[in-house]
Tab-separated table of C-alpha atoms and ligand atoms in Angstrom:
chain	number	residue	atom	x	y	z
A	1	MET	CA	0.036	-0.043	0.011
A	2	GLY	CA	1.149	3.471	-0.635
A	3	PRO	CA	2.005	6.092	1.856
A	4	ALA	CA	-1.511	8.151	1.741
A	5	ILE	CA	-2.626	6.952	5.004
A	6	PRO	CA	-3.047	10.069	7.172
A	7	PRO	CA	-0.986	10.217	10.377
A	8	THR	CA	-4.085	9.849	12.574
A	9	LEU	CA	-6.850	7.264	11.486
A	10	THR	CA	-9.407	9.113	13.764
A	11	GLY	CA	-9.702	12.269	11.561
A	12	PRO	CA	-7.971	14.252	8.902
A	13	SER	CA	-5.019	16.467	10.155
A	14	GLY	CA	-6.554	17.030	13.565
A	15	THR	CA	-10.109	18.044	12.461
A	16	ASN	CA	-12.169	15.983	14.639
A	17	MET	CA	-15.150	18.375	15.048
A	18	GLY	CA	-18.833	17.264	14.973
A	19	THR	CA	-20.040	13.834	14.026
A	20	ASP	CA	-17.512	11.826	12.101
A	21	TYR	CA	-17.255	8.252	11.166
A	22	PHE	CA	-13.563	7.551	10.864
A	23	PHE	CA	-12.017	4.177	11.587
A	24	SER	CA	-10.322	3.650	14.931
A	25	ASP	CA	-6.553	2.890	14.805
A	26	LYS	CA	-7.252	-0.649	15.592
A	27	GLN	CA	-9.651	-0.983	12.643
A	28	GLY	CA	-7.067	0.684	10.299
A	29	GLU	CA	-4.432	-1.628	11.450
A	30	GLN	CA	-6.601	-4.592	10.743
A	31	TYR	CA	-7.209	-3.171	7.146
A	32	ARG	CA	-3.508	-2.823	6.706
A	33	ASN	CA	-2.587	-6.316	8.266
A	34	GLU	CA	-5.499	-8.541	7.075
A	35	GLY	CA	-6.480	-6.719	3.951
A	36	PHE	CA	-10.220	-6.101	5.071
A	37	VAL	CA	-12.433	-4.779	7.751
A	38	VAL	CA	-16.200	-5.592	8.375
A	39	VAL	CA	-18.484	-2.844	9.960
A	40	GLU	CA	-21.630	-4.434	10.924
A	41	ARG	CA	-24.917	-2.537	10.433
A	42	LEU	CA	-23.225	0.601	9.107
A	43	PHE	CA	-26.487	1.427	7.360
A	44	ASP	CA	-29.819	0.984	9.067
A	45	SER	CA	-33.139	-0.630	8.156
A	46	SER	CA	-34.531	2.714	6.620
A	47	ASP	CA	-31.563	2.920	4.301
A	48	MET	CA	-32.022	-0.686	3.319
A	49	ALA	CA	-35.803	-0.126	2.814
A	50	ARG	CA	-34.994	2.834	0.344
A	51	VAL	CA	-32.527	0.613	-1.544
A	52	ASP	CA	-35.165	-2.152	-1.705
A	53	ALA	CA	-37.811	0.095	-3.159
A	54	THR	CA	-35.314	1.604	-5.647
A	55	ILE	CA	-34.085	-1.958	-6.861
A	56	ARG	CA	-37.750	-3.089	-7.363
A	57	GLN	CA	-38.670	0.007	-9.393
A	58	MET	CA	-35.450	-0.262	-11.431
A	59	MET	CA	-36.119	-4.064	-12.219
A	60	ASP	CA	-39.813	-3.395	-13.049
A	61	GLN	CA	-38.779	-0.647	-15.449
A	62	ALA	CA	-35.804	-2.561	-16.956
A	63	LEU	CA	-37.738	-5.787	-17.603
A	64	SER	CA	-41.008	-4.420	-18.733
A	65	GLY	CA	-39.841	-4.248	-22.313
A	66	GLY	CA	-37.054	-2.753	-24.375
A	67	ASP	CA	-33.371	-3.552	-24.293
A	68	TYR	CA	-32.205	-4.080	-20.783
A	69	SER	CA	-28.632	-5.090	-21.644
A	70	LYS	CA	-27.176	-1.782	-20.902
A	71	ILE	CA	-28.743	-1.789	-17.373
A	72	LEU	CA	-28.333	-5.265	-16.024
A	73	GLU	CA	-27.191	-8.748	-16.857
A	74	LEU	CA	-29.351	-11.910	-16.257
A	75	GLU	CA	-28.453	-15.255	-14.509
A	76	PRO	CA	-28.095	-17.911	-17.199
A	77	GLU	CA	-30.299	-20.267	-15.128
A	78	ALA	CA	-34.015	-19.527	-14.825
A	79	LEU	CA	-35.776	-19.212	-11.417
A	80	ASP	CA	-39.499	-20.700	-11.631
A	81	GLY	CA	-39.233	-20.372	-15.479
A	82	GLN	CA	-38.187	-16.667	-15.440
A	83	ARG	CA	-34.734	-15.279	-15.939
A	84	VAL	CA	-33.652	-13.078	-13.098
A	85	PRO	CA	-30.957	-10.419	-12.800
A	86	ARG	CA	-27.529	-11.157	-11.490
A	87	ARG	CA	-25.938	-7.784	-11.733
A	88	ILE	CA	-27.072	-4.229	-12.148
A	89	PHE	CA	-24.508	-2.055	-14.105
A	90	ASN	CA	-23.259	1.203	-12.716
A	91	PRO	CA	-26.071	1.818	-10.075
A	92	TYR	CA	-24.405	5.185	-9.124
A	93	ASP	CA	-25.297	6.738	-12.615
A	94	GLN	CA	-28.614	4.961	-12.497
A	95	HIS	CA	-30.293	6.312	-9.492
A	96	GLU	CA	-30.022	9.023	-6.856
A	97	THR	CA	-30.535	6.380	-4.078
A	98	PHE	CA	-27.166	4.994	-4.991
A	99	ARG	CA	-25.508	8.357	-5.460
A	100	ALA	CA	-26.723	9.272	-2.010
A	101	LEU	CA	-25.180	6.225	-0.449
A	102	ALA	CA	-21.897	6.543	-2.240
A	103	HIS	CA	-21.596	10.048	-0.825
A	104	ASP	CA	-22.646	9.104	2.758
A	105	SER	CA	-20.165	10.093	5.417
A	106	ARG	CA	-20.697	6.981	7.109
A	107	LEU	CA	-18.797	5.368	4.147
A	108	LEU	CA	-16.630	8.290	3.090
A	109	ASP	CA	-14.981	9.037	6.439
A	110	LYS	CA	-13.938	5.421	6.640
A	111	ILE	CA	-12.440	5.524	3.142
A	112	GLU	CA	-10.550	8.776	4.085
A	113	SER	CA	-9.169	6.886	7.143
A	114	LEU	CA	-7.742	4.297	4.738
A	115	ILE	CA	-6.453	6.168	1.614
A	116	GLY	CA	-6.522	9.869	2.656
A	117	GLY	CA	-8.910	12.730	2.041
A	118	SER	CA	-8.689	13.020	-1.782
A	119	PHE	CA	-10.420	10.321	-3.724
A	120	ASN	CA	-12.813	9.333	-6.397
A	121	LEU	CA	-15.355	6.589	-7.392
A	122	HIS	CA	-13.759	4.362	-9.943
A	123	HIS	CA	-16.885	2.277	-10.592
A	124	SER	CA	-20.067	0.840	-8.969
A	125	LYS	CA	-22.046	-2.336	-9.444
A	126	LEU	CA	-24.757	-4.411	-7.839
A	127	ASN	CA	-24.616	-8.216	-7.579
A	128	MET	CA	-27.960	-9.693	-7.030
A	129	LYS	CA	-26.940	-13.420	-6.196
A	130	PRO	CA	-30.722	-14.316	-6.411
A	131	ALA	CA	-32.044	-17.159	-4.313
A	132	LYS	CA	-31.561	-20.749	-5.847
A	133	VAL	CA	-29.774	-19.679	-9.172
A	134	GLY	CA	-27.177	-17.066	-7.829
A	135	SER	CA	-23.987	-17.488	-9.700
A	136	ALA	CA	-20.588	-18.129	-7.931
A	137	VAL	CA	-17.799	-15.623	-8.110
A	138	GLU	CA	-14.417	-17.337	-8.593
A	139	TRP	CA	-11.254	-16.338	-6.546
A	140	HIS	CA	-9.806	-13.132	-7.960
A	141	GLN	CA	-8.102	-9.944	-6.936
A	142	ASP	CA	-9.802	-6.854	-8.154
A	143	MET	CA	-6.728	-4.915	-9.111
A	144	ALA	CA	-5.949	-7.649	-11.529
A	145	TYR	CA	-8.774	-6.265	-13.634
A	146	PHE	CA	-7.738	-2.562	-13.421
A	147	PRO	CA	-4.113	-2.027	-12.919
A	148	HIS	CA	-3.214	1.375	-11.329
A	149	THR	CA	0.023	3.243	-10.491
A	150	ASN	CA	-0.610	2.534	-6.743
A	151	ASP	CA	-2.747	0.369	-4.827
A	152	ASP	CA	-4.897	2.810	-2.713
A	153	LEU	CA	-8.133	1.590	-3.968
A	154	VAL	CA	-10.839	0.133	-1.606
A	155	THR	CA	-13.486	-2.072	-2.643
A	156	THR	CA	-16.601	-1.487	-0.525
A	157	LEU	CA	-19.200	-4.129	-0.398
A	158	VAL	CA	-22.497	-3.215	1.255
A	159	TYR	CA	-24.648	-6.245	2.205
A	160	LEU	CA	-28.284	-5.510	1.211
A	161	ASP	CA	-29.582	-8.767	2.618
A	162	ASP	CA	-28.515	-10.861	5.610
A	163	ALA	CA	-25.443	-12.661	4.212
A	164	THR	CA	-24.522	-16.227	5.398
A	165	GLU	CA	-22.461	-18.994	3.977
A	166	GLU	CA	-25.792	-20.523	2.851
A	167	ASN	CA	-26.652	-17.752	0.491
A	168	GLY	CA	-22.953	-16.928	-0.497
A	169	CYS	CA	-21.382	-14.545	1.654
A	170	LEU	CA	-18.182	-13.007	0.595
A	171	GLN	CA	-14.996	-15.108	1.442
A	172	VAL	CA	-11.531	-13.590	1.583
A	173	LEU	CA	-8.040	-14.957	1.827
A	174	PRO	CA	-6.490	-12.721	4.534
A	175	ARG	CA	-2.964	-11.233	4.487
A	176	HIS	CA	-2.430	-11.704	0.644
A	177	HIS	CA	-3.005	-8.179	-0.311
A	178	THR	CA	0.701	-7.376	-0.934
A	179	HIS	CA	1.248	-9.541	-3.826
A	180	TYR	CA	-0.545	-10.841	-7.026
A	181	PHE	CA	-1.589	-14.390	-7.888
A	182	ASP	CA	-1.576	-15.479	-11.468
A	183	HIS	CA	-4.860	-14.764	-13.318
A	184	ALA	CA	-3.584	-16.066	-16.771
A	185	GLY	CA	-5.212	-19.099	-18.375
A	186	PRO	CA	-3.267	-21.837	-20.144
A	187	ASP	CA	-3.122	-19.656	-23.357
A	188	GLY	CA	-1.787	-16.743	-21.473
A	189	ARG	CA	-4.858	-14.760	-21.699
A	190	PHE	CA	-6.555	-13.086	-18.735
A	191	ALA	CA	-8.866	-15.721	-17.061
A	192	GLY	CA	-10.615	-13.343	-14.745
A	193	MET	CA	-9.772	-15.490	-11.954
A	194	ILE	CA	-6.817	-16.880	-10.015
A	195	THR	CA	-5.529	-19.754	-11.927
A	196	GLU	CA	-2.926	-20.827	-9.149
A	197	ASP	CA	-3.723	-23.394	-6.480
A	198	LEU	CA	-4.584	-21.480	-3.431
A	199	SER	CA	-4.412	-24.373	-0.927
A	200	ASP	CA	-0.931	-23.551	0.442
A	201	PHE	CA	-1.778	-19.845	1.106
A	202	GLY	CA	-3.922	-20.309	4.340
A	203	LYS	CA	-7.504	-20.671	5.093
A	204	PRO	CA	-10.225	-18.530	3.534
A	205	LYS	CA	-12.469	-16.636	5.768
A	206	SER	CA	-16.187	-16.328	5.330
A	207	LEU	CA	-17.683	-12.975	6.195
A	208	PRO	CA	-21.284	-13.513	7.225
A	209	ALA	CA	-22.943	-10.246	8.361
A	210	PRO	CA	-26.458	-8.755	8.710
A	211	ALA	CA	-27.971	-6.564	5.990
A	212	GLY	CA	-26.576	-2.950	6.067
A	213	SER	CA	-23.150	-4.291	6.984
A	214	VAL	CA	-20.069	-3.010	4.842
A	215	ILE	CA	-16.813	-4.852	4.096
A	216	PHE	CA	-13.910	-2.469	3.350
A	217	MET	CA	-11.530	-4.610	1.206
A	218	HIS	CA	-8.129	-3.814	-0.106
A	219	CYS	CA	-8.051	-3.914	-3.946
A	220	ILE	CA	-5.610	-6.743	-3.943
A	221	THR	CA	-7.275	-9.017	-1.323
A	222	PRO	CA	-8.216	-12.385	-2.971
A	223	HIS	CA	-11.971	-12.974	-2.586
A	224	ALA	CA	-14.666	-15.214	-3.985
A	225	SER	CA	-18.311	-16.225	-3.086
A	226	LEU	CA	-20.085	-19.659	-3.591
A	227	PRO	CA	-23.277	-20.015	-5.684
A	228	ASN	CA	-26.485	-19.299	-3.962
A	229	ARG	CA	-28.706	-22.330	-3.586
A	230	SER	CA	-30.560	-21.190	-0.596
A	231	SER	CA	-34.193	-19.591	-0.553
A	232	ARG	CA	-32.786	-16.132	0.168
A	233	PRO	CA	-31.045	-13.606	-2.010
A	234	ARG	CA	-27.629	-12.077	-1.091
A	235	ARG	CA	-27.573	-8.819	-2.890
A	236	THR	CA	-24.384	-6.797	-2.483
A	237	LEU	CA	-23.764	-3.236	-3.559
A	238	ILE	CA	-20.170	-2.489	-4.465
A	239	TYR	CA	-18.351	0.908	-4.731
A	240	GLU	CA	-14.774	1.067	-5.623
A	241	TYR	CA	-13.102	4.086	-4.377
A	242	ARG	CA	-9.644	5.193	-5.513
A	243	ALA	CA	-7.040	7.891	-4.279
A	244	ASN	CA	-6.912	10.728	-6.638
A	245	ASP	CA	-3.229	10.121	-7.311
A	246	ALA	CA	-3.723	6.483	-8.234
A	247	PHE	CA	-3.973	6.521	-12.011
A	248	PRO	CA	-5.165	3.669	-14.378
A	249	ILE	CA	-2.474	1.890	-16.465
A	250	TYR	CA	-3.759	1.570	-19.923
A	251	TYR	CA	-4.157	-2.026	-21.204
A	252	GLY	CA	-6.863	-1.763	-23.693
A	253	GLU	CA	-10.532	-1.027	-24.288
A	254	MET	CA	-11.381	-2.124	-20.674
A	255	THR	CA	-9.532	0.800	-19.180
A	256	ASN	CA	-11.609	3.257	-21.143
A	257	LEU	CA	-14.739	1.617	-20.172
A	258	ALA	CA	-13.873	1.682	-16.645
A	259	GLU	CA	-12.870	5.382	-16.644
A	260	ALA	CA	-16.243	6.397	-17.982
A	261	THR	CA	-17.686	5.894	-14.574
A	262	PHE	CA	-15.063	8.001	-12.699
A	263	ARG	CA	-16.621	10.590	-10.312
A	264	LEU	CA	-14.593	12.899	-8.026
A	265	ILE	CA	-15.777	12.354	-4.390
A	266	ARG	CA	-13.489	14.152	-2.073
A	267	GLY	CA	-10.524	16.517	-2.582
A	268	LYS	CA	-9.106	17.811	-5.673
A	269	PRO	CA	-7.854	15.983	-8.870
A	270	ALA	CA	-4.105	15.017	-8.469
A	271	ARG	CA	-1.502	16.906	-10.471
A	272	PHE	CA	0.993	13.933	-10.233
A	273	ALA	CA	0.584	10.220	-10.205
A	274	ARG	CA	1.955	8.343	-7.158
A	275	PHE	CA	3.739	5.017	-7.602
A	276	GLY	CA	3.364	2.452	-4.881
A	277	GLY	CA	2.409	-1.158	-3.927
A	278	PRO	CA	3.396	-4.236	-5.661
A	279	ARG	CA	4.326	-4.212	-9.429
A	280	PRO	CA	0.924	-3.993	-11.235
A	281	LEU	CA	-0.147	-7.201	-12.904
A	282	ILE	CA	-1.351	-6.329	-16.582
A	283	PRO	CA	-4.354	-8.388	-17.831
A	284	ASN	CA	-3.983	-9.760	-21.262
A	285	VAL	CA	-7.617	-9.050	-22.249
A	286	GLY	CA	-9.299	-8.758	-25.545
A	287	LYS	CA	-12.952	-7.436	-25.753
A	288	TYR	CA	-15.218	-6.669	-22.631
A	289	THR	CA	-17.004	-9.747	-21.264
A	290	SER	CA	-18.650	-9.983	-17.947
A	291	LEU	CA	-16.938	-11.227	-14.927
A	292	TYR	CA	-19.257	-14.138	-14.667
A	293	ASP	CA	-19.040	-15.262	-18.362
A	294	LEU	CA	-15.251	-14.878	-18.386
A	295	GLN	CA	-14.729	-16.873	-15.278
A	296	SER	CA	-17.001	-19.646	-16.338
A	297	ARG	CA	-15.368	-19.757	-19.704
A	298	SER	CA	-11.987	-20.009	-18.027
A	299	LYS	CA	-13.154	-22.711	-15.612
A	300	ALA	CA	-14.349	-24.852	-18.526
A	301	GLU	CA	-11.044	-24.360	-20.421
A	302	MET	CA	-9.030	-25.252	-17.445
A	303	LYS	CA	-11.007	-28.565	-16.881
A	304	ALA	CA	-10.680	-29.447	-20.597
B	401	AKG	O1	-20.657	-10.484	-5.177
B	401	AKG	C1	-19.511	-11.301	-4.736
B	401	AKG	O2	-19.756	-12.272	-4.097
B	401	AKG	C2	-18.268	-10.854	-5.072
B	401	AKG	C3	-18.162	-9.564	-5.938
B	401	AKG	C4	-16.921	-9.507	-6.627
B	401	AKG	O3	-15.858	-9.920	-6.253
B	401	AKG	C5	-16.970	-8.793	-7.929
B	401	AKG	O4	-18.157	-8.608	-8.385
B	401	AKG	O5	-15.996	-8.407	-8.505
């Protein structure tokens, strides 16, 4: 990780006036050592009710006719004869409810504790992991998808439902956010998933937590989730925050696509890029494909 962590984790440069939501030193230390911190019930039931209503409204609109492919992606397997959404693209730009959450101090003060007070939103997405047919997410490191000049990017995952092992809560491999695992398939192309055997690298940790809880995860922390065969969905809203002086490394069309969702959140645009963290892994990617499709294709190729 780069040097952007402020000297005190309890507030920016001594300004600790009024209500703030900064991490404690202990939480900051856990993030730096383990590669993640979970804050239970950071958002309350009224926040969750607003998000529920918004998702219902967006789904009704998107699926009531017309081309939904710019708004969401469907699960390949039908649920009770109907295709159901697996991911909503770019919720930040699609609805004010998601913009309000992305700018909420309860989140942003904590991000500031981790990467300093000057940062932007790199992208947002909402993984629906519906009951019974919710797809797995294979082990991967987020920064393997979007290399940057430094690693001060925080993946923030907001559970919108109670998440348990049964409905596919997130799993992480702690203490492995300081190096990359290989993400290349047998032909050398980006597989979208870790292609090394992880069994010698410690025990994965499941992160069950109630709705409204938030996982703050370093962008190189390996993570995955099981398919959801339970009767309850496990929706997760994801915001990727990035220090303003972490600049993307161009590796093709995907870089441009990701930059289209950039939004300044706190501080000013940086005048200089900062270099830090492990040497960035560069994905050998062709055209854009969804993470899920890429991973299932890679899995099939690796089995063949
Ligand atoms: O939704 C999940 O379980 C994991 C999300 C994730 O890693 C991703 O979408 O990149």
